[in-house]
Amino acid sequence: MSAAITLNDLGLIQGDILINGFPKKAEIFCFFTIRAAGAFSKNIKSTNIATGKDVLALRKEISGLPDKQLKKTAMTNIAFTRSGLTKMGDVTDSFRTGLPDLQKAAPSFWNGMQDPNERNELGDPEFKEWNAAVGSSNGVGPLDGVLIVAGSDRDTVRAELQKVLSQLNGNDEVVKELGREEGKEREKDPGHEHFGYLDGVSHPQVIGIDGPGDRGKLGFPLDKVNQPKDSSNSVEPGVILVGRKGDNSNLPAKPAWARDSSFLVFRKLEQHVGAWNDYVVKNGGSNSKQFGAQLMGRWKSGCPIQKSPDDDVPKLAFENDFKFARGDAKNCPFAAHIRKSHIRQGLNSSRIMRRGIPYGGDFVDGGPDKDRGLLFACYQSTIERGYGFIQKAWANKADFPEIGKSGFDVTIGQSKDTKANQFFVANGSRSTPINPANDFVTTKGGEYFFVPSINLLKNGFDLSQLPKPKVGQPELKA
């Protein structure tokens, strides 16, 4: 496995994966099909794809700006489906011969999110019900990839997307847009998702980058989050990046050419805010704000209910230094969203880097309860150990983390099991029925993507041109 990540290494990694991802108030996911694979493999070499080093430099630059202000800029990353990688193999012999190793090591990615078995395990609706841009080829061609463009404002992001599409196309139609999903920060409640809760506080710390005592090594500017002083929230780089220390799974070894790549999960999640508000008031009564906090695990300010079970304490909004004791639900229910997705009892090998953004306008009482939600995105080195495990083994299971005392994750849990349609409040004294399941969040589309290293992109997927491992650096044995 590769040693600790250096500043130069960040230049080999796409920028949205680490360093807290792209600074953004607006974002576009542009889904495309490749019309001319040979031209694409040539043009991608000179396309402006942001690196982790670029993101770190920008974060340093804006760290001195007033709160909530961003420099007028946008950045781009790119990711591919199995179909897109196969097209690269069609024009590059060395890459074609390397793809079978990826197929063995990443079956969820290879089969895709729309695979019947995968869809069943995730609890997703039938494909015909999906309406996200990612869910349709529009009769043009298969979904081959996605451009992730994010930045300071919608106009700047849209202009950057057009610039990148021009770089990829040159004088021909090399790629064809299938559709796009646009998200932006909520103006009246920045940093909060549509149910009203502060988002993005519980990210893991990457050892060597922003782990305890690490940030000074790369000049990573501090953010507002109060992280644990011990290693309880820390992960090895290989939990997120292929080929780095910590990239371990029960699957076959990943190929050496995939080093410093990652896997992206994208899902369009429609939030039914009116249904959520009605449910919280109906079941919480005079304590509806507290009941909502129990469902989420944090008060709307972001204050964790584990730290303050009875009152919202805004000064604790960015608090992430706390644990959940096994068998103890005195303050925080076992099925609270933040507990279902991160039990804080080890198992850090299943952590993911979330990079979502809201979409749609704010809910108005009496208005339509649709067309708003979250464009969910996350990175990990192994989907089966990361997002797939969290969704299938934790969020969808009524008996996790405690048999007979937990219930359903009402935010992301999906299950046809009626046993799952319940929720235990903090002291476990009563079960609150949730019927039918998935009332509050509906999956509208999604897919799994491979996020190549900068080396792969700059060499047009020609494996014979990739740099050889340095002396003393072992070949990848993930």
Short mmCIF file of C-alpha atoms in Angstrom, two decimals:
data_model
loop_
_atom_site.label_atom_id
_atom_site.label_comp_id
_atom_site.label_asym_id
_atom_site.label_seq_id
_atom_site.Cartn_x
_atom_site.Cartn_y
_atom_site.Cartn_z
CA MET A 1 0.00 0.00 0.00
CA SER A 2 1.08 3.56 -0.67
CA ALA A 3 2.44 5.65 2.17
CA ALA A 4 0.83 8.78 3.60
CA ILE A 5 -0.58 11.30 1.15
CA THR A 6 1.71 14.20 0.28
CA LEU A 7 0.97 17.57 -1.28
CA ASN A 8 2.16 16.23 -4.64
CA ASP A 9 -0.12 13.21 -4.26
CA LEU A 10 -3.11 15.54 -4.01
CA GLY A 11 -2.28 16.58 -7.57
CA LEU A 12 -2.99 13.00 -8.67
CA ILE A 13 -6.44 12.84 -7.08
CA GLN A 14 -9.63 14.43 -8.40
CA GLY A 15 -10.47 17.43 -6.26
CA ASP A 16 -13.95 16.70 -4.92
CA ILE A 17 -12.90 13.51 -3.13
CA LEU A 18 -10.80 14.86 -0.23
CA ILE A 19 -10.04 18.28 1.37
CA ASN A 20 -13.78 18.72 2.16
CA GLY A 21 -14.57 18.64 -1.56
CA PHE A 22 -15.34 21.55 -3.86
CA PRO A 23 -16.24 24.83 -2.12
CA LYS A 24 -19.72 25.41 -3.51
CA LYS A 25 -23.04 27.17 -3.41
CA ALA A 26 -24.19 25.70 -6.74
CA GLU A 27 -23.52 22.43 -8.55
CA ILE A 28 -24.41 20.61 -11.77
CA PHE A 29 -24.25 16.89 -12.44
CA CYS A 30 -24.12 16.64 -16.24
CA PHE A 31 -24.71 13.10 -17.54
CA PHE A 32 -23.30 12.26 -20.96
CA THR A 33 -22.77 9.58 -23.55
CA ILE A 34 -19.53 9.28 -25.54
CA ARG A 35 -20.09 9.51 -29.32
CA ALA A 36 -16.43 9.27 -30.43
CA ALA A 37 -14.30 7.24 -28.01
CA GLY A 38 -11.00 7.80 -29.81
CA ALA A 39 -11.38 11.57 -29.81
CA PHE A 40 -12.55 11.50 -26.21
CA SER A 41 -9.48 9.59 -24.99
CA LYS A 42 -7.34 12.23 -26.72
CA ASN A 43 -9.30 15.30 -25.60
CA ILE A 44 -9.60 14.25 -21.96
CA LYS A 45 -5.82 14.60 -21.62
CA SER A 46 -6.04 18.40 -21.86
CA THR A 47 -9.46 18.94 -20.27
CA ASN A 48 -9.42 21.10 -17.15
CA ILE A 49 -10.12 18.62 -14.34
CA ALA A 50 -9.54 19.98 -10.82
CA THR A 51 -7.20 18.13 -8.46
CA GLY A 52 -7.03 17.88 -4.71
CA LYS A 53 -4.08 20.25 -4.86
CA ASP A 54 -6.25 22.80 -6.66
CA VAL A 55 -8.97 22.51 -4.03
CA LEU A 56 -6.51 22.90 -1.18
CA ALA A 57 -5.10 26.07 -2.77
CA LEU A 58 -8.60 27.50 -3.21
CA ARG A 59 -9.60 26.65 0.35
CA LYS A 60 -6.50 28.43 1.64
CA GLU A 61 -7.36 31.45 -0.50
CA ILE A 62 -10.97 31.75 0.68
CA SER A 63 -10.26 30.91 4.32
CA GLY A 64 -9.64 34.60 5.01
CA LEU A 65 -12.83 35.79 3.34
CA PRO A 66 -15.93 36.75 5.32
CA ASP A 67 -18.15 33.88 6.40
CA LYS A 68 -20.35 32.36 3.65
CA GLN A 69 -18.44 34.21 0.91
CA LEU A 70 -16.76 32.39 -1.97
CA LYS A 71 -14.38 33.54 -4.67
CA LYS A 72 -16.21 33.64 -8.02
CA THR A 73 -14.99 30.36 -9.42
CA ALA A 74 -16.00 26.82 -10.40
CA MET A 75 -14.26 23.46 -10.61
CA THR A 76 -14.89 20.24 -12.55
CA ASN A 77 -14.43 16.51 -11.97
CA ILE A 78 -15.41 13.57 -14.15
CA ALA A 79 -16.53 9.99 -13.48
CA PHE A 80 -17.51 7.02 -15.63
CA THR A 81 -19.94 4.12 -15.72
CA ARG A 82 -18.97 0.63 -16.81
CA SER A 83 -20.17 1.57 -20.30
CA GLY A 84 -17.87 4.58 -20.40
CA LEU A 85 -14.83 2.61 -19.28
CA THR A 86 -15.62 -0.10 -21.82
CA LYS A 87 -15.56 2.51 -24.59
CA MET A 88 -12.12 3.61 -23.39
CA GLY A 89 -11.03 -0.01 -23.59
CA ASP A 90 -12.28 -0.19 -27.17
CA VAL A 91 -9.65 2.37 -28.24
CA THR A 92 -6.85 1.53 -25.78
CA ASP A 93 -5.68 -2.09 -25.78
CA SER A 94 -3.83 -1.85 -22.49
CA PHE A 95 -6.92 -0.53 -20.73
CA ARG A 96 -9.17 -3.18 -22.24
CA THR A 97 -6.97 -5.93 -20.85
CA GLY A 98 -7.05 -4.26 -17.42
CA LEU A 99 -10.84 -4.02 -17.12
CA PRO A 100 -11.56 -7.65 -16.07
CA ASP A 101 -9.64 -7.05 -12.83
CA LEU A 102 -11.91 -4.10 -12.03
CA GLN A 103 -14.98 -6.19 -12.81
CA LYS A 104 -13.93 -8.75 -10.19
CA ALA A 105 -12.96 -6.16 -7.58
CA ALA A 106 -15.99 -3.86 -7.93
CA PRO A 107 -19.10 -5.93 -8.75
CA SER A 108 -21.64 -3.34 -7.57
CA PHE A 109 -20.11 -0.73 -9.84
CA TRP A 110 -19.79 -3.16 -12.71
CA ASN A 111 -23.40 -4.36 -12.52
CA GLY A 112 -24.78 -0.87 -11.88
CA MET A 113 -27.44 0.51 -9.58
CA GLN A 114 -30.23 -0.56 -11.93
CA ASP A 115 -29.28 -4.23 -11.73
CA PRO A 116 -32.39 -6.08 -10.42
CA ASN A 117 -30.53 -7.69 -7.53
CA GLU A 118 -28.89 -4.43 -6.53
CA ARG A 119 -32.16 -2.53 -6.78
CA ASN A 120 -33.89 -5.12 -4.62
CA GLU A 121 -31.21 -4.98 -1.91
CA LEU A 122 -31.28 -1.18 -1.89
CA GLY A 123 -35.09 -1.19 -1.75
CA ASP A 124 -35.31 1.11 -4.77
CA PRO A 125 -38.47 1.56 -6.86
CA GLU A 126 -38.75 0.05 -10.32
CA PHE A 127 -36.62 1.75 -12.95
CA LYS A 128 -39.69 2.98 -14.84
CA GLU A 129 -40.54 5.18 -11.85
CA TRP A 130 -37.21 7.04 -11.91
CA ASN A 131 -37.17 10.51 -13.44
CA ALA A 132 -33.68 11.82 -12.70
CA ALA A 133 -31.54 12.76 -15.68
CA VAL A 134 -29.30 9.83 -14.83
CA GLY A 135 -32.20 7.42 -15.37
CA SER A 136 -32.62 7.85 -19.12
CA SER A 137 -30.50 7.63 -22.25
CA ASN A 138 -33.02 9.87 -24.06
CA GLY A 139 -32.69 7.53 -27.02
CA VAL A 140 -29.23 8.96 -27.74
CA GLY A 141 -26.93 6.39 -26.20
CA PRO A 142 -25.97 4.73 -22.93
CA LEU A 143 -24.97 6.69 -19.86
CA ASP A 144 -21.17 6.74 -20.02
CA GLY A 145 -20.23 9.34 -17.44
CA VAL A 146 -20.96 12.43 -15.43
CA LEU A 147 -19.31 15.83 -15.16
CA ILE A 148 -19.45 17.24 -11.63
CA VAL A 149 -19.17 21.03 -11.77
CA ALA A 150 -19.46 23.12 -8.60
CA GLY A 151 -18.65 26.63 -7.51
CA SER A 152 -19.65 30.00 -6.19
CA ASP A 153 -22.89 30.60 -8.11
CA ARG A 154 -25.13 29.05 -10.74
CA ASP A 155 -24.05 31.28 -13.65
CA THR A 156 -20.36 30.63 -13.02
CA VAL A 157 -20.98 26.89 -12.74
CA ARG A 158 -23.00 26.81 -15.96
CA ALA A 159 -20.28 28.73 -17.79
CA GLU A 160 -17.62 26.32 -16.51
CA LEU A 161 -19.66 23.34 -17.69
CA GLN A 162 -19.93 24.79 -21.20
CA LYS A 163 -16.18 25.41 -21.22
CA VAL A 164 -15.42 21.82 -20.24
CA LEU A 165 -17.89 20.42 -22.79
CA SER A 166 -16.13 22.51 -25.44
CA GLN A 167 -12.76 21.10 -24.38
CA LEU A 168 -14.08 17.54 -24.63
CA ASN A 169 -15.81 18.09 -27.97
CA GLY A 170 -13.23 20.15 -29.80
CA ASN A 171 -14.60 20.72 -33.30
CA ASP A 172 -16.85 17.66 -33.26
CA GLU A 173 -19.62 16.15 -31.15
CA VAL A 174 -17.47 13.85 -29.05
CA VAL A 175 -19.86 13.76 -26.09
CA LYS A 176 -23.62 14.27 -26.01
CA GLU A 177 -25.39 15.53 -22.92
CA LEU A 178 -28.19 13.21 -21.78
CA GLY A 179 -29.48 15.51 -19.07
CA ARG A 180 -28.41 17.35 -15.96
CA GLU A 181 -29.36 17.77 -12.32
CA GLU A 182 -28.78 21.21 -10.79
CA GLY A 183 -28.50 21.92 -7.09
CA LYS A 184 -27.83 25.00 -5.03
CA GLU A 185 -27.45 26.03 -1.43
CA ARG A 186 -30.71 27.13 0.18
CA GLU A 187 -30.51 30.93 0.35
CA LYS A 188 -32.72 31.35 3.42
CA ASP A 189 -31.14 28.46 5.32
CA PRO A 190 -27.61 27.86 3.98
CA GLY A 191 -26.00 24.59 4.98
CA HIS A 192 -29.36 23.01 5.84
CA GLU A 193 -31.22 20.39 3.80
CA HIS A 194 -34.91 20.78 2.98
CA PHE A 195 -36.22 19.22 6.20
CA GLY A 196 -34.36 22.07 7.89
CA TYR A 197 -31.43 20.28 9.54
CA LEU A 198 -27.78 21.32 9.27
CA ASP A 199 -25.97 18.91 6.97
CA GLY A 200 -22.38 17.90 6.40
CA VAL A 201 -21.09 17.89 9.98
CA SER A 202 -20.25 14.20 10.42
CA HIS A 203 -17.57 13.70 7.77
CA PRO A 204 -14.68 11.39 8.70
CA GLN A 205 -11.18 12.75 9.13
CA VAL A 206 -8.54 11.30 6.81
CA ILE A 207 -5.31 10.33 8.54
CA GLY A 208 -2.45 12.34 7.08
CA ILE A 209 -4.72 15.13 5.82
CA ASP A 210 -7.10 16.33 8.51
CA GLY A 211 -6.82 13.67 11.20
CA PRO A 212 -5.98 14.68 14.77
CA GLY A 213 -2.86 16.85 14.52
CA ASP A 214 -2.55 16.45 10.74
CA ARG A 215 -3.95 19.63 9.23
CA GLY A 216 -0.79 21.65 9.65
CA LYS A 217 1.14 19.18 7.50
CA LEU A 218 -0.57 20.26 4.29
CA GLY A 219 -1.75 23.67 5.41
CA PHE A 220 -5.38 22.50 5.46
CA PRO A 221 -7.40 25.46 6.84
CA LEU A 222 -9.51 24.65 9.88
CA ASP A 223 -13.30 24.58 9.53
CA LYS A 224 -16.01 25.04 12.15
CA VAL A 225 -16.48 21.38 13.02
CA ASN A 226 -15.28 20.32 16.47
CA GLN A 227 -13.74 16.94 15.69
CA PRO A 228 -12.67 14.29 18.22
CA LYS A 229 -9.17 14.69 19.58
CA ASP A 230 -8.67 10.91 19.40
CA SER A 231 -8.83 8.71 16.29
CA SER A 232 -12.47 7.66 16.72
CA ASN A 233 -13.57 9.65 13.66
CA SER A 234 -10.44 8.99 11.59
CA VAL A 235 -10.03 6.74 8.57
CA GLU A 236 -7.03 5.60 6.60
CA PRO A 237 -6.83 7.18 3.12
CA GLY A 238 -7.60 3.80 1.54
CA VAL A 239 -11.13 3.83 2.91
CA ILE A 240 -11.80 6.55 0.34
CA LEU A 241 -9.00 6.10 -2.24
CA VAL A 242 -8.10 2.95 -4.14
CA GLY A 243 -4.62 1.65 -3.44
CA ARG A 244 -3.91 3.59 -0.28
CA LYS A 245 -3.42 2.22 3.21
CA GLY A 246 -6.77 0.99 4.49
CA ASP A 247 -8.14 -0.14 1.12
CA ASN A 248 -9.07 -3.61 2.29
CA SER A 249 -12.11 -5.73 1.48
CA ASN A 250 -13.15 -9.35 1.04
CA LEU A 251 -13.31 -8.84 -2.72
CA PRO A 252 -10.48 -9.64 -5.17
CA ALA A 253 -7.60 -7.19 -5.35
CA LYS A 254 -8.18 -3.98 -7.26
CA PRO A 255 -5.87 -3.44 -10.26
CA ALA A 256 -2.72 -1.37 -9.78
CA TRP A 257 -3.79 1.07 -12.50
CA ALA A 258 -6.74 2.16 -10.33
CA ARG A 259 -4.47 3.68 -7.67
CA ASP A 260 -5.71 7.07 -6.38
CA SER A 261 -9.12 6.58 -7.98
CA SER A 262 -12.40 6.32 -6.08
CA PHE A 263 -16.01 5.26 -6.58
CA LEU A 264 -18.89 7.74 -6.67
CA VAL A 265 -22.46 6.97 -5.65
CA PHE A 266 -25.03 9.43 -7.00
CA ARG A 267 -28.69 9.40 -5.98
CA LYS A 268 -31.48 11.91 -6.49
CA LEU A 269 -33.54 11.86 -3.29
CA GLU A 270 -36.86 13.70 -3.36
CA GLN A 271 -37.84 14.99 0.09
CA HIS A 272 -41.52 15.32 1.00
CA VAL A 273 -41.23 18.20 3.43
CA GLY A 274 -44.96 18.61 4.01
CA ALA A 275 -45.35 14.94 4.95
CA TRP A 276 -42.33 15.21 7.25
CA ASN A 277 -43.66 18.30 9.00
CA ASP A 278 -47.12 16.76 9.46
CA TYR A 279 -45.66 13.54 10.84
CA VAL A 280 -43.38 15.32 13.30
CA VAL A 281 -46.23 17.48 14.62
CA LYS A 282 -48.67 14.56 14.81
CA ASN A 283 -46.30 12.30 16.73
CA GLY A 284 -44.33 14.90 18.65
CA GLY A 285 -47.17 17.16 19.74
CA SER A 286 -45.90 19.96 21.93
CA ASN A 287 -42.41 18.42 21.68
CA SER A 288 -42.42 18.22 17.89
CA LYS A 289 -39.01 19.89 17.54
CA GLN A 290 -37.50 17.35 19.91
CA PHE A 291 -39.23 14.47 18.12
CA GLY A 292 -37.81 15.67 14.80
CA ALA A 293 -34.38 15.85 16.39
CA GLN A 294 -34.79 12.24 17.54
CA LEU A 295 -35.59 11.13 14.00
CA MET A 296 -32.52 12.90 12.64
CA GLY A 297 -30.13 12.64 15.60
CA ARG A 298 -29.46 16.39 15.53
CA TRP A 299 -31.55 19.46 16.22
CA LYS A 300 -32.13 21.75 13.25
CA SER A 301 -29.16 23.91 14.29
CA GLY A 302 -26.95 20.83 14.00
CA CYS A 303 -26.64 20.33 17.77
CA PRO A 304 -26.44 16.56 18.43
CA ILE A 305 -29.26 15.20 20.57
CA GLN A 306 -26.72 12.90 22.20
CA LYS A 307 -25.12 16.02 23.72
CA SER A 308 -28.32 17.92 24.42
CA PRO A 309 -31.44 15.70 24.43
CA ASP A 310 -33.95 18.28 25.69
CA ASP A 311 -32.97 21.59 24.10
CA ASP A 312 -31.44 22.86 20.88
CA VAL A 313 -28.12 24.51 21.74
CA PRO A 314 -26.95 26.36 18.60
CA LYS A 315 -23.40 26.81 19.91
CA LEU A 316 -23.08 23.01 19.56
CA ALA A 317 -24.16 23.12 15.90
CA PHE A 318 -20.81 21.90 14.59
CA GLU A 319 -20.15 19.41 17.39
CA ASN A 320 -18.84 16.05 16.19
CA ASP A 321 -16.92 14.94 19.27
CA PHE A 322 -19.28 12.39 20.82
CA LYS A 323 -19.91 8.64 20.84
CA PHE A 324 -22.83 6.24 21.13
CA ALA A 325 -22.48 3.59 23.83
CA ARG A 326 -23.62 0.11 22.89
CA GLY A 327 -27.11 -0.59 24.22
CA ASP A 328 -27.68 3.01 25.37
CA ALA A 329 -30.50 5.01 23.75
CA LYS A 330 -31.24 7.32 26.65
CA ASN A 331 -30.52 10.45 24.62
CA CYS A 332 -30.38 9.37 20.97
CA PRO A 333 -32.65 6.69 19.45
CA PHE A 334 -30.95 3.69 17.89
CA ALA A 335 -32.74 4.45 14.60
CA ALA A 336 -31.85 8.16 14.43
CA HIS A 337 -30.42 8.87 11.00
CA ILE A 338 -26.95 9.91 12.13
CA ARG A 339 -26.72 6.80 14.34
CA LYS A 340 -27.96 4.40 11.66
CA SER A 341 -25.38 5.71 9.19
CA HIS A 342 -22.46 5.96 11.65
CA ILE A 343 -22.74 4.01 14.89
CA ARG A 344 -19.60 5.59 16.38
CA GLN A 345 -18.45 2.25 17.77
CA GLY A 346 -15.65 1.50 15.35
CA LEU A 347 -16.32 0.07 11.86
CA ASN A 348 -14.68 3.15 10.36
CA SER A 349 -13.81 1.05 7.31
CA SER A 350 -17.40 1.68 6.14
CA ARG A 351 -17.15 5.48 6.23
CA ILE A 352 -17.88 7.56 3.14
CA MET A 353 -17.21 11.13 2.00
CA ARG A 354 -20.60 12.78 1.39
CA ARG A 355 -20.82 15.61 -1.13
CA GLY A 356 -24.54 16.31 -1.51
CA ILE A 357 -26.38 19.54 -2.30
CA PRO A 358 -30.08 20.49 -2.13
CA TYR A 359 -32.18 20.91 -5.26
CA GLY A 360 -35.54 22.62 -5.81
CA GLY A 361 -37.22 25.56 -4.11
CA ASP A 362 -38.18 25.79 -0.45
CA PHE A 363 -41.45 24.18 0.66
CA VAL A 364 -44.42 26.49 1.21
CA ASP A 365 -47.29 25.35 3.44
CA GLY A 366 -50.13 24.18 1.27
CA GLY A 367 -47.91 23.96 -1.82
CA PRO A 368 -46.86 20.90 -3.83
CA ASP A 369 -44.87 18.38 -1.77
CA LYS A 370 -42.46 17.36 -4.52
CA ASP A 371 -39.64 18.52 -6.82
CA ARG A 372 -37.21 19.30 -4.01
CA GLY A 373 -34.67 17.24 -2.15
CA LEU A 374 -31.03 16.24 -2.10
CA LEU A 375 -28.61 15.40 -4.89
CA PHE A 376 -26.73 12.85 -2.82
CA ALA A 377 -23.14 12.03 -3.74
CA CYS A 378 -20.45 10.15 -1.85
CA TYR A 379 -16.99 8.72 -2.42
CA GLN A 380 -15.40 5.49 -1.18
CA SER A 381 -12.80 2.98 -2.34
CA THR A 382 -15.27 0.06 -2.15
CA ILE A 383 -19.00 0.54 -2.69
CA GLU A 384 -19.81 -2.82 -1.10
CA ARG A 385 -18.05 -1.80 2.11
CA GLY A 386 -19.11 1.86 2.01
CA TYR A 387 -22.45 3.17 0.80
CA GLY A 388 -23.78 -0.28 -0.10
CA PHE A 389 -23.13 -1.61 3.39
CA ILE A 390 -24.57 1.46 5.14
CA GLN A 391 -27.76 1.39 3.08
CA LYS A 392 -28.39 -2.35 2.94
CA ALA A 393 -27.12 -3.58 6.32
CA TRP A 394 -27.83 -0.55 8.50
CA ALA A 395 -30.42 1.93 7.21
CA ASN A 396 -32.75 -0.71 5.76
CA LYS A 397 -32.63 -3.06 8.75
CA ALA A 398 -35.11 -2.59 11.60
CA ASP A 399 -32.97 -4.60 14.04
CA PHE A 400 -29.79 -2.57 13.61
CA PRO A 401 -27.98 -1.60 15.79
CA GLU A 402 -30.07 -3.24 18.54
CA ILE A 403 -32.44 -6.15 17.94
CA GLY A 404 -36.02 -5.29 18.85
CA LYS A 405 -35.13 -1.78 19.98
CA SER A 406 -34.17 0.12 16.85
CA GLY A 407 -36.58 0.45 13.95
CA PHE A 408 -36.47 2.22 10.63
CA ASP A 409 -34.24 5.07 9.43
CA VAL A 410 -37.03 7.34 8.23
CA THR A 411 -34.73 9.54 6.13
CA ILE A 412 -32.92 7.07 3.86
CA GLY A 413 -34.19 3.63 4.93
CA GLN A 414 -36.08 1.64 2.30
CA SER A 415 -37.79 -1.64 3.10
CA LYS A 416 -40.85 -3.66 2.15
CA ASP A 417 -40.66 -5.38 5.53
CA THR A 418 -43.56 -4.20 7.72
CA LYS A 419 -41.39 -4.86 10.76
CA ALA A 420 -39.18 -2.04 9.58
CA ASN A 421 -42.05 0.43 9.65
CA GLN A 422 -41.54 1.51 13.23
CA PHE A 423 -39.40 3.91 15.16
CA PHE A 424 -38.46 3.78 18.84
CA VAL A 425 -38.12 7.11 20.64
CA ALA A 426 -35.03 7.88 22.69
CA ASN A 427 -35.82 5.94 25.85
CA GLY A 428 -37.18 3.01 23.88
CA SER A 429 -40.47 3.14 25.77
CA ARG A 430 -42.76 3.22 22.76
CA SER A 431 -42.81 2.38 19.08
CA THR A 432 -44.03 5.03 16.68
CA PRO A 433 -45.43 3.49 13.46
CA ILE A 434 -44.15 4.73 10.14
CA ASN A 435 -46.66 3.72 7.51
CA PRO A 436 -46.24 3.44 4.65
CA ALA A 437 -42.48 3.18 4.35
CA ASN A 438 -40.62 5.83 2.33
CA ASP A 439 -43.22 8.55 2.99
CA PHE A 440 -40.60 11.23 3.47
CA VAL A 441 -37.86 10.45 0.92
CA THR A 442 -38.27 8.89 -2.53
CA THR A 443 -35.35 7.76 -4.67
CA LYS A 444 -35.82 9.25 -8.14
CA GLY A 445 -32.67 7.98 -9.84
CA GLY A 446 -29.03 7.14 -9.38
CA GLU A 447 -25.94 5.29 -10.54
CA TYR A 448 -22.47 4.09 -9.54
CA PHE A 449 -19.41 5.71 -11.13
CA PHE A 450 -15.64 5.19 -11.25
CA VAL A 451 -13.63 8.36 -10.56
CA PRO A 452 -10.24 7.92 -12.26
CA SER A 453 -6.96 9.29 -11.00
CA ILE A 454 -5.50 12.31 -12.73
CA ASN A 455 -2.77 10.05 -14.12
CA LEU A 456 -5.35 7.90 -15.89
CA LEU A 457 -7.04 10.94 -17.40
CA LYS A 458 -3.85 12.71 -18.47
CA ASN A 459 -2.67 9.54 -20.24
CA GLY A 460 -5.97 8.95 -22.02
CA PHE A 461 -6.50 5.63 -20.21
CA ASP A 462 -3.36 4.18 -21.82
CA LEU A 463 -1.96 2.01 -19.04
CA SER A 464 1.39 1.65 -20.79
CA GLN A 465 1.96 5.37 -20.20
CA LEU A 466 1.23 5.37 -16.46
CA PRO A 467 4.16 6.20 -14.15
CA LYS A 468 5.84 3.16 -12.69
CA PRO A 469 5.80 2.71 -8.88
CA LYS A 470 8.65 4.46 -7.13
CA VAL A 471 11.50 2.41 -5.74
CA GLY A 472 10.30 0.82 -2.51
CA GLN A 473 6.63 1.50 -3.29
CA PRO A 474 4.82 -1.84 -3.49
CA GLU A 475 2.39 -2.73 -6.24
CA LEU A 476 -1.23 -2.46 -5.20
CA LYS A 477 -2.60 -5.47 -3.35
CA ALA A 478 -5.93 -4.15 -2.12
#
